[in-house]
Coordinates of C-alpha atoms and ligand atoms in Angstrom, one line a residue:
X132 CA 68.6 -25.5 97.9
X133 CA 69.3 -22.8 95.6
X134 CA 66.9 -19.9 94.6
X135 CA 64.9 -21.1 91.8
X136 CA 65.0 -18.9 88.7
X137 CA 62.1 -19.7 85.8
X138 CA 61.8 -18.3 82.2
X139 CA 60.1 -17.5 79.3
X140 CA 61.6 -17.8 76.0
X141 CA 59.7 -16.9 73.6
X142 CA 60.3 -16.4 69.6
X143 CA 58.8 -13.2 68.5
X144 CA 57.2 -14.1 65.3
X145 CA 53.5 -13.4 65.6
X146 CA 50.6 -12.7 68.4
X147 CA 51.4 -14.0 71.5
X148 CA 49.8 -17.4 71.5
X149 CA 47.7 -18.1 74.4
X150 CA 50.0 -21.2 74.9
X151 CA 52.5 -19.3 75.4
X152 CA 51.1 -17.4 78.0
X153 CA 49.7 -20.7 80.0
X154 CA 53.7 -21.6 80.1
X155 CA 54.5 -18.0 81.0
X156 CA 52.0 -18.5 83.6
X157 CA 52.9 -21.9 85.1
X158 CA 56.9 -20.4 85.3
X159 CA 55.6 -17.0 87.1
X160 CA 53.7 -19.3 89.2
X161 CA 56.5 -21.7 90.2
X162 CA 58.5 -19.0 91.2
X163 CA 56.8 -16.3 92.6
X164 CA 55.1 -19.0 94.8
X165 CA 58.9 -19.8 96.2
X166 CA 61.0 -16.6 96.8
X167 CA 62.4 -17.0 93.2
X168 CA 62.7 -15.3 89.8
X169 CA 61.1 -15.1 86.7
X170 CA 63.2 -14.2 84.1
X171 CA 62.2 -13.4 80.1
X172 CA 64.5 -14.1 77.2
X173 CA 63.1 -13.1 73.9
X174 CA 64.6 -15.5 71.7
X175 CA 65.2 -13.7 68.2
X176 CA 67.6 -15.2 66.1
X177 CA 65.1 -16.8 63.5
X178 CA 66.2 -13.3 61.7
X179 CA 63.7 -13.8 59.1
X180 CA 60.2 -14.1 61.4
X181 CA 61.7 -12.2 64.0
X182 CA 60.0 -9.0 64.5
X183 CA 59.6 -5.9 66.4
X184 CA 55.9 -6.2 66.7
X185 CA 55.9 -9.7 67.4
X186 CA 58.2 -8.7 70.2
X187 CA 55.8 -5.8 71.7
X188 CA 53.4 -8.0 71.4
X189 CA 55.2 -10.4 74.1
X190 CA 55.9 -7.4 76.1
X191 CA 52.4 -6.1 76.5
X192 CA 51.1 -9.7 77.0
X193 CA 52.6 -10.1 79.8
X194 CA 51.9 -7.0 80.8
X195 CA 48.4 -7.1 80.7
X196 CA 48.7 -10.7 81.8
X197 CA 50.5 -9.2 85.2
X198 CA 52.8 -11.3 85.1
X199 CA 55.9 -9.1 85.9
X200 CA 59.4 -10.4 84.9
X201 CA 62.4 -10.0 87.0
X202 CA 66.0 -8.6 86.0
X203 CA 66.6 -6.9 82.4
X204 CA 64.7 -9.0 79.4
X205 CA 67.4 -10.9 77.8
X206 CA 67.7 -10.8 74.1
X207 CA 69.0 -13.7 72.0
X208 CA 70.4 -12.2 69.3
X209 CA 72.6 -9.8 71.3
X210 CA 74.6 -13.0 72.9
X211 CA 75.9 -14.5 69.6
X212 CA 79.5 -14.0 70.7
X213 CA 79.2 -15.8 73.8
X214 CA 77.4 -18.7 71.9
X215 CA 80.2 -18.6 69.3
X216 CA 82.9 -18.7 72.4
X217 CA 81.1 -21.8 74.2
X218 CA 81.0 -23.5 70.5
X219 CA 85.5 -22.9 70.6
X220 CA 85.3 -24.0 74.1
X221 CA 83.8 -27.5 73.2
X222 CA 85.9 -27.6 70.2
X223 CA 89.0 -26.9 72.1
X224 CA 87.8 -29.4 75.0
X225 CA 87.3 -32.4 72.3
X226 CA 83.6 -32.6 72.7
X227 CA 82.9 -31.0 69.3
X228 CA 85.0 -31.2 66.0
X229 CA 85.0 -29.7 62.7
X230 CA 83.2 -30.8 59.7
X231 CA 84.0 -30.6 56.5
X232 CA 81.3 -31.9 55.2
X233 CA 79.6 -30.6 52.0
X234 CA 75.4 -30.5 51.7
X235 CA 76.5 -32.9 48.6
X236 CA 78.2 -35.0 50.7
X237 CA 75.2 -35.2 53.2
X238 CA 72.5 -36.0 50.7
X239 CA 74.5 -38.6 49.2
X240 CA 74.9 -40.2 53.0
X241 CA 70.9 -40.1 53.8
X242 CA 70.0 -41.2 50.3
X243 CA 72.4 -44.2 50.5
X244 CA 71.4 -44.7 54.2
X245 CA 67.7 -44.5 53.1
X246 CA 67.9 -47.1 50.2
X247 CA 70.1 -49.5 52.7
X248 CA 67.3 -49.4 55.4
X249 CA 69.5 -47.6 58.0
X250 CA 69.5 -44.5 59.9
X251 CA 69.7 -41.3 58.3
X252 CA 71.2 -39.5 61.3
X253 CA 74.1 -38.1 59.5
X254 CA 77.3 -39.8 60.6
X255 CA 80.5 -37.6 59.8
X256 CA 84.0 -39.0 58.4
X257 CA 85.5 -36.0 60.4
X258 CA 84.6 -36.9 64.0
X259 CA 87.8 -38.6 64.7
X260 CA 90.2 -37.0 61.9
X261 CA 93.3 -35.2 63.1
X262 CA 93.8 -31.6 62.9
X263 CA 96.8 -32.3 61.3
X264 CA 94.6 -33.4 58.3
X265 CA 91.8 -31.0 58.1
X266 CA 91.7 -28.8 54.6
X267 CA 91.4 -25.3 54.5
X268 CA 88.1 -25.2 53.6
X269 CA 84.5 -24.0 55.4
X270 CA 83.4 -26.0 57.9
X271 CA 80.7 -27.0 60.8
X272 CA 81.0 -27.1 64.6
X273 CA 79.4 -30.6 65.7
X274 CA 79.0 -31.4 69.0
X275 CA 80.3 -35.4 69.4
X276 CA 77.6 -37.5 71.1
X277 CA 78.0 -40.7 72.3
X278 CA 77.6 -43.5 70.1
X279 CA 76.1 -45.9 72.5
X280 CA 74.0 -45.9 75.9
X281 CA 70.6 -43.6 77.3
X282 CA 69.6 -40.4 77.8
X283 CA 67.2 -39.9 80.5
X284 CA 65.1 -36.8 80.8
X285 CA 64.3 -37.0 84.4
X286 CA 60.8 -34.5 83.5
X287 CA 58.5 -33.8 86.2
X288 CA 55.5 -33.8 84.1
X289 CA 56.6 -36.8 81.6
X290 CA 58.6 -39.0 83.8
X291 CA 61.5 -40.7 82.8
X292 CA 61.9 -40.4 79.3
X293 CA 64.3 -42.4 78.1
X294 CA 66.0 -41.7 74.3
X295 CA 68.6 -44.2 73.1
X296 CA 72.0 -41.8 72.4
X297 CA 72.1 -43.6 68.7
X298 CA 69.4 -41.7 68.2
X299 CA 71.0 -38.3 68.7
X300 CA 72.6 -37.2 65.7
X301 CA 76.4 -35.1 66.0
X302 CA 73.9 -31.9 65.6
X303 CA 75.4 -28.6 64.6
X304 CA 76.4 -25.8 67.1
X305 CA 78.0 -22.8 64.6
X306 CA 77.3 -23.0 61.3
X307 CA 79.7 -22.5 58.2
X308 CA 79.3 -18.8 58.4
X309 CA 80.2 -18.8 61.9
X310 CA 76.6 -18.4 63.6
X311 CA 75.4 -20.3 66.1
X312 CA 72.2 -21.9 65.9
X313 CA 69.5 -22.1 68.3
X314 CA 69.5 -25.1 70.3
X315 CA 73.4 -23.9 71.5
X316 CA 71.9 -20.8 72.0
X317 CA 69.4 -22.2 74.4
X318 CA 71.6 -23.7 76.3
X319 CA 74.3 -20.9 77.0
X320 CA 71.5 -18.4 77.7
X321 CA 69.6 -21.0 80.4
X322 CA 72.8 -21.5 82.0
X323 CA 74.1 -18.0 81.9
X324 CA 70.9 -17.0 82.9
X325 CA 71.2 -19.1 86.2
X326 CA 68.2 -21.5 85.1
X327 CA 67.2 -23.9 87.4
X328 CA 63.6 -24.8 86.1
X329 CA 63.0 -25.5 82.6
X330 CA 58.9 -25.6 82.0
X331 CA 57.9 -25.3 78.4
X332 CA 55.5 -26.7 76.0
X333 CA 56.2 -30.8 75.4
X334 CA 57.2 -30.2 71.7
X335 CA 60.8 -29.1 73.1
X336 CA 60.7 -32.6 74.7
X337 CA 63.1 -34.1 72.1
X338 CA 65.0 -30.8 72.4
X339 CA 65.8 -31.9 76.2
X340 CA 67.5 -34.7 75.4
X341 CA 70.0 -32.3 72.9
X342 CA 70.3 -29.7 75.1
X343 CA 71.4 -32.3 77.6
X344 CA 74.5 -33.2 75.5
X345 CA 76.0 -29.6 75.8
X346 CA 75.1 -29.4 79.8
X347 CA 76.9 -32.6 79.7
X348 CA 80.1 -31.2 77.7
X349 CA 80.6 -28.3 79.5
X350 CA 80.1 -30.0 83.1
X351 CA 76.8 -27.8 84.0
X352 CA 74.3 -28.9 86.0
X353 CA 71.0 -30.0 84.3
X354 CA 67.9 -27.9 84.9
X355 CA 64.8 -29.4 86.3
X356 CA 62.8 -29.9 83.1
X357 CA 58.5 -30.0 83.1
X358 CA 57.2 -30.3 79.7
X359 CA 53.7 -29.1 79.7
X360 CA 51.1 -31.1 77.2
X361 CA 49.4 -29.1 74.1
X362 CA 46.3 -27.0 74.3
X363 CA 43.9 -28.5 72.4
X364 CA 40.6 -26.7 71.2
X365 CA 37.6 -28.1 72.6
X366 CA 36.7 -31.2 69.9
X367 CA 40.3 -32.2 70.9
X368 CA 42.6 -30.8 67.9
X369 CA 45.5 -28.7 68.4
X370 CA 43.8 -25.6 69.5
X371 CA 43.9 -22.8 66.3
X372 CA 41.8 -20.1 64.7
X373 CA 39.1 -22.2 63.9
X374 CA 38.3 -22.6 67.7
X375 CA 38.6 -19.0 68.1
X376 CA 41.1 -16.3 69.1
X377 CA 44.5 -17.8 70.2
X378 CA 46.2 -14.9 70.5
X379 CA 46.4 -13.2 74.3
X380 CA 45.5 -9.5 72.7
X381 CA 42.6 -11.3 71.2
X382 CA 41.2 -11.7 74.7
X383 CA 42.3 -8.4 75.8
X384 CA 40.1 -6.9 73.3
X385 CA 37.3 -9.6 73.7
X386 CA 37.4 -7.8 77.5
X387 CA 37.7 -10.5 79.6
X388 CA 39.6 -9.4 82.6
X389 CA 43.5 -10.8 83.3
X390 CA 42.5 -11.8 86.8
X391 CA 40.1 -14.1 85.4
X392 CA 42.4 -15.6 82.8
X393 CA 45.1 -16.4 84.7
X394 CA 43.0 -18.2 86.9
X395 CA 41.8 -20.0 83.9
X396 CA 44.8 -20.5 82.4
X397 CA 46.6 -22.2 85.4
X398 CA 43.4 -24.6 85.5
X399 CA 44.6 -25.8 81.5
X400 CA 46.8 -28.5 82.4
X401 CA 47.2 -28.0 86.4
X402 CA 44.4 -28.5 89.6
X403 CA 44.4 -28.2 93.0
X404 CA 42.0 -30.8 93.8
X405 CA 38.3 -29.7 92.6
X406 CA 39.0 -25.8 93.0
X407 CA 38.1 -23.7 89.9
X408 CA 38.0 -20.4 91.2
X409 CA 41.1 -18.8 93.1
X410 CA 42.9 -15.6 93.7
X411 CA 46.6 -15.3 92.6
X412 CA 48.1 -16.0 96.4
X413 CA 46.1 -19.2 96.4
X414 CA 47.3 -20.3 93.1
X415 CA 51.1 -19.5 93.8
X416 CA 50.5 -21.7 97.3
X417 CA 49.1 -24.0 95.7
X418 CA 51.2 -24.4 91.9
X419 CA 53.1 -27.4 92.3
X420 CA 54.7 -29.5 88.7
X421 CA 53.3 -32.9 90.2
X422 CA 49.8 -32.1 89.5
X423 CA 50.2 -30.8 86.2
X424 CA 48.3 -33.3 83.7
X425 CA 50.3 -35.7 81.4
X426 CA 47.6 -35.2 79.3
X427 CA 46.4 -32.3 76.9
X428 CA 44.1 -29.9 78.4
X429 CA 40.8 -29.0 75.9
X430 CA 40.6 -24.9 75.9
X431 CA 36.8 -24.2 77.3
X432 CA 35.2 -21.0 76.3
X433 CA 32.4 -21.9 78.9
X434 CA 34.4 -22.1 82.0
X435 CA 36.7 -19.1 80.9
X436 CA 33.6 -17.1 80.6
X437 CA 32.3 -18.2 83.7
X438 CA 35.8 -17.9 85.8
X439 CA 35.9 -14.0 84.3
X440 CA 32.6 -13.8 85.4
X441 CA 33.2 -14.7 88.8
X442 CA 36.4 -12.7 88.9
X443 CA 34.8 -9.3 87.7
X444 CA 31.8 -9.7 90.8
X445 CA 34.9 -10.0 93.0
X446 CA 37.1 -7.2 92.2
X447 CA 37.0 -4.1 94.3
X448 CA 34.8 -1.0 92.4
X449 CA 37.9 1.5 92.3
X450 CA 39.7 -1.1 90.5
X451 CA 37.0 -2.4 88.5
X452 CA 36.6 1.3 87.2
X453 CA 40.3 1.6 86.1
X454 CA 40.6 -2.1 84.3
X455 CA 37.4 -1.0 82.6
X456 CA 39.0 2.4 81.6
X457 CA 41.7 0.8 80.0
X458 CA 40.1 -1.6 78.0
X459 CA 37.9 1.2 76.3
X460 CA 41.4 3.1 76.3
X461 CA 42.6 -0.2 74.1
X462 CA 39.7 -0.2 72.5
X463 CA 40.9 3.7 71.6
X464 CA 37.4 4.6 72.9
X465 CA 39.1 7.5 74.9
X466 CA 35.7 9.3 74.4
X467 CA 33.4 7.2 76.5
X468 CA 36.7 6.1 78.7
X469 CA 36.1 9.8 79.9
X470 CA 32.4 9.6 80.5
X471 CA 32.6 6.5 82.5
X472 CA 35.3 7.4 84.4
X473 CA 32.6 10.0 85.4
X474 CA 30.0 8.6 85.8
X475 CA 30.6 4.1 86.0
X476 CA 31.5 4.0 89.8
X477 CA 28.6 4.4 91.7
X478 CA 26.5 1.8 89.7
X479 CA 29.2 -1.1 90.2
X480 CA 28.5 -2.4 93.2
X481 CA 25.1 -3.8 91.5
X482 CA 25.9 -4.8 87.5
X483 CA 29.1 -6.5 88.4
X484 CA 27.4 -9.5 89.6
X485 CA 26.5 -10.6 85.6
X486 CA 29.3 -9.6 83.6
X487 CA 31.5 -11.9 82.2
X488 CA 33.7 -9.2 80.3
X489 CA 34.0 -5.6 80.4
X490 CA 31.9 -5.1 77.8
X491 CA 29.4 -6.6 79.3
X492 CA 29.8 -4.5 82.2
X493 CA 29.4 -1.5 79.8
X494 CA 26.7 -2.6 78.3
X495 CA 24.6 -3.1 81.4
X496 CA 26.0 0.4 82.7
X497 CA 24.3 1.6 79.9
X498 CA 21.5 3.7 81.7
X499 CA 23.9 5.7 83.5
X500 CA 25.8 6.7 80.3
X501 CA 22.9 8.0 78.5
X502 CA 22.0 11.9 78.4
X503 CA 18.6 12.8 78.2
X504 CA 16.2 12.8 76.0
X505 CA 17.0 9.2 76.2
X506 CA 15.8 7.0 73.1
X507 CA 13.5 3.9 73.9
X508 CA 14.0 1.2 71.9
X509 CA 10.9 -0.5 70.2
X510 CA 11.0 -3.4 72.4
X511 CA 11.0 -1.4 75.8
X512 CA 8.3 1.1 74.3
X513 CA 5.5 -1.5 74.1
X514 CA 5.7 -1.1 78.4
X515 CA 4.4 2.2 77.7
X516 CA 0.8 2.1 77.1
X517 CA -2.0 4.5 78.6
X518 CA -2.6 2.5 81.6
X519 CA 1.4 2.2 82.2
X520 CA 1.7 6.2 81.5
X521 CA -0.8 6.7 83.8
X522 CA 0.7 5.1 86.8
X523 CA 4.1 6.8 86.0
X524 CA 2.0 10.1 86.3
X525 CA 0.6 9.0 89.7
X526 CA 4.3 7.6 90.7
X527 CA 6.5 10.7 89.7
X528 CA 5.4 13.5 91.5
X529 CA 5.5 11.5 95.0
X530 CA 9.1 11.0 94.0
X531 CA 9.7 14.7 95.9
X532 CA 8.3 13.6 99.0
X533 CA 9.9 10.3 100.0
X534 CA 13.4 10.1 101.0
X535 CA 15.8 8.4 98.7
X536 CA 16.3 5.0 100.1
X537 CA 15.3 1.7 98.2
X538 CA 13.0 0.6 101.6
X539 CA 11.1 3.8 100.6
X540 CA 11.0 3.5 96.7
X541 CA 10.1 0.0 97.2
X542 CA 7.3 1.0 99.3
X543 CA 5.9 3.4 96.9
X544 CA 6.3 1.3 94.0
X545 CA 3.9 -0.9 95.5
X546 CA 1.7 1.4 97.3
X547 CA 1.3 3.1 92.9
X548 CA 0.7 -0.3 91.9
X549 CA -1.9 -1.7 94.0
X550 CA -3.8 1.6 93.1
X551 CA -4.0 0.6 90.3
X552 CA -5.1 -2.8 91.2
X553 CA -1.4 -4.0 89.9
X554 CA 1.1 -6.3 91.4
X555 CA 4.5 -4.3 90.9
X556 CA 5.6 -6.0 88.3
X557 CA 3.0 -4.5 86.3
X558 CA 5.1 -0.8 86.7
X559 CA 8.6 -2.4 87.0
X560 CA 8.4 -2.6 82.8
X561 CA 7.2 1.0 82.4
X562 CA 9.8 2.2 84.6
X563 CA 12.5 0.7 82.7
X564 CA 11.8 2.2 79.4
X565 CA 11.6 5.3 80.8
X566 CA 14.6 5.0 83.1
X567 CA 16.9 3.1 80.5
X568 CA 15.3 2.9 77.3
X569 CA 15.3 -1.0 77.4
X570 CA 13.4 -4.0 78.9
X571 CA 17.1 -5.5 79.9
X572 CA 18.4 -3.2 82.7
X573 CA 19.4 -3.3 86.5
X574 CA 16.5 -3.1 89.4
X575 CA 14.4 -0.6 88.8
X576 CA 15.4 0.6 92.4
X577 CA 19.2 0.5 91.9
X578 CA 18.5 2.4 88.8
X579 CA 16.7 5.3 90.8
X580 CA 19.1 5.0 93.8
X581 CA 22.2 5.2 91.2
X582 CA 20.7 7.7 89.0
X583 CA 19.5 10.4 91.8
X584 CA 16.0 12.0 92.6
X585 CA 16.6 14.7 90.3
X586 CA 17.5 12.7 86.8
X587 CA 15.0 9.5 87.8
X588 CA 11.9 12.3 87.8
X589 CA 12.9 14.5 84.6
X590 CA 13.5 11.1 82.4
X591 CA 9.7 10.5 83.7
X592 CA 8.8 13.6 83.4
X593 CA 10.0 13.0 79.7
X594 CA 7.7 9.8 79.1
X595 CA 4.8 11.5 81.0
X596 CA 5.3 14.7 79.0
X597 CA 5.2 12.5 75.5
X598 CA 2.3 10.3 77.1
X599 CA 0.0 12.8 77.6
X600 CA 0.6 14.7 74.2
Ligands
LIG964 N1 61.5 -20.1 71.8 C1 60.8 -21.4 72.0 C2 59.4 -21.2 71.6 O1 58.9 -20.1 71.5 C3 60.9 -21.8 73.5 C4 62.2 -22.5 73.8 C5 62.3 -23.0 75.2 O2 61.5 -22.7 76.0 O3 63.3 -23.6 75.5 O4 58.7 -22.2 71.5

């Protein structure tokens, strides 16, 4: 069998939609997982919504997506000759003919064919004239399809879908001002472009059976074809804005990591038996087109959250540190990108195991970002009463004398405590305010072993200091 080659083709006219990046996906999937390529073709000759932001949009999706394209991106646009000389070909070869049709001439056709009950396909008087007798006026480039018999899109994810060849209309390849349009364009570029798997969303399942006429014309072989079902948001309408973000740089920002979307993203529409959570490797082993769904996936804010969640506890803490970096770098927070790069490391290992984004992350590295004097909010400050100063006072100086492990801080948490008649609960609260300012932190102990001997007794020394005055 021959190598396979996949593609995305997207049209840059907006934010990449995150349905776009679930085909991207599935295509990077199915061929990374077999030796073959993944190709990208930006597919910009809609020259009015085409534009360059849409199409650095695409680029830094899939980017940040990871999911690295192979060769030089193809750009639609930039191929119009070759379009326009496939168009000649089929004209010269018989399997397209000119039309002289006028838009006048068209209307009158559909609204007669409308009031008569009958198709409104156009049917052109010019299909079968003679050059001899064509006028020397503008004209179309239709392709001829056949009157009579089925087309069968042999789709991995649909089945057989069968369309009746009455149905297909003589469509148009250049138009009067010599431009090709899109679905030629399509076709050229897949083939040129040594396509051998087609997998896109299902609304280009009509498309297939159009594209197949040209394949048929010009005697190429037909690409495999998987049609992937809709996203739908989670009441079951086409997913949109009102659901939330739908847009891949919306998610970026939102801080969930890429790892933990893709893994998401392959389960929308695709499983490998009852497995949600999975690395890369295990999802290009596993990615196969027969256990994609026939039916529309529901987008689940729930399970993404809780897949990113998972994936961020996983990931190794030097790499951890950089993703986090450049999300506050995309955030343009190069400010505090600088401090953590400082200072985030050592305290990953322990608030890693909760975060669902990296914001999250951030937020629960927040002790080791503040300076001192720290501020304690209102909440944490109501730890803080006489009794609870007093046992900090009794705690901080034996903070010289033990050695900085967690078996020994644990011990002389206690041993304070029970002084005090306590259980050690009855410090942990006080030691949070004064460690982090908040009742919502880390263990008290990871705090002290991430923050050092030195900074764990001055921010007490602070509280006991404010205590006693
Ligand atoms: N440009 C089309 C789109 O963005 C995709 C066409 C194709 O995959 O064949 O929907």
């Amino acid at each position: 069998m021959s190598a396979i080659v996949t593609r995305i083709a997207p049209s840059p006219t907006g934010s990449m939609h995150i349905g776009t990046a679930r085909t991207a996906l599935f295509n990077w999937l199915y061929a990374r997982g077999r030796g073959g390529k993944f190709l990208l073709r930006v597919e910009d000759t809609d020259k009015e919504r085409s534009t360059p932001e849409a199409t650095t949009a695409i680029f830094k999706g899939l980017e940040w997506l990871g999911l690295d394209f192979d060769d030089e991106p193809v750009f639609q646009a930039s191929r119009a000759e070759r379009h326009i000389e496939i168009a000649t070909q089929l004209l010269a070869s018989g399997h397209a003919y000119k039309c002289f049709s006028t838009q006048d001439e068209i209307s009158q056709f559909r609204d007669a064919a409308r009031a008569e009950g009958r198709s409104t396909l156009y049917q052109s008087p010019w299909r079968d004239i003679d050059h001899s007798a064509h006028p020397d006026e503008a004209y179309v480039i239709r392709i001829k399809s056949p009157n009579e018999g089925h087309t069968i899109i042999k789709d991995q994810v649909q089945r057989d879908v069968k369309i009746r060849n009455d149905q297909l209309d003589d469509m148009v390849l250049l138009r009067s001002d010599g431009s090709p349009v899109y679905m030629l364009a399509v076709v050229v570029d897949d083939y040129d472009m040594g396509i051998t798997h087609v997998i896109r969303g299902d609304d280009h399942l009509n498309n297939a059976a159009r594209q197949m006429l040209i394949y048929r014309a010009m005697n190429w072989p037909i690409p495999v074809y998987a049609h992937l079902p809709l996203i739908l948001g989670p009441d079951g309408k086409k997913l949109s804005k009102r659901h939330g973000a739908t847009g891949v740089e919306e998610y970026q920002l939102m801080g969930y990591p890429a790892s933990g979307m893709r893994n998401y993203l392959a389960r929308l529409g695709w499983s490998h038996g009852d497995d949600e959570f999975f690395s890369d490797e295990q999802a290009k082993d596993w990615f196969h087109l027969d256990a994609i769904g026939k039916s529309a996936a529901r987008f689940d804010f729930k399970k993404l959250e809780n897949l990113c969640g998972q994936h961020i506890s996983q990931t190794q803490d030097a790499a951890l540190l950089h993703e986090t970096l450049e999300y506050k770098r995309i955030k343009d927070d190069e400010d505090s990108a600088h401090k953590l790069s400082k200072r985030l490391l050592p305290a990953l290992y322990c608030i890693k195991q909760r975060a669902k984004t990296y914001g999250e992350l951030i937020e629960k590295a927040n002790f080791i970002l503040i300076d001192r004097p720290i501020k304690i909010d209102e909440k944490a400050k109501i730890n803080l009463s006489e009794d609870a100063i007093s046992m900090l006072n009794t705690l901080t100086p034996q903070l010289h004398n033990v050695s900085w492990s967690r078996e020994e801080l644990e011990a002389l948490g206690k041993f304070v405590a029970e002084k005090f008649d306590k259980n050690f609960g009855k410090l942990a609260g006080p030691l949070r305010a004064a460690l982090a300012g908040q009742t919502v932190t880390p263990s008290v102990f990871d705090m002290m072993l991430i923050l050092g001997r030195d900074e764990t007794i001055a921010r007490l020394a602070d509280v006991n200091a404010k205590g006693s005055n």
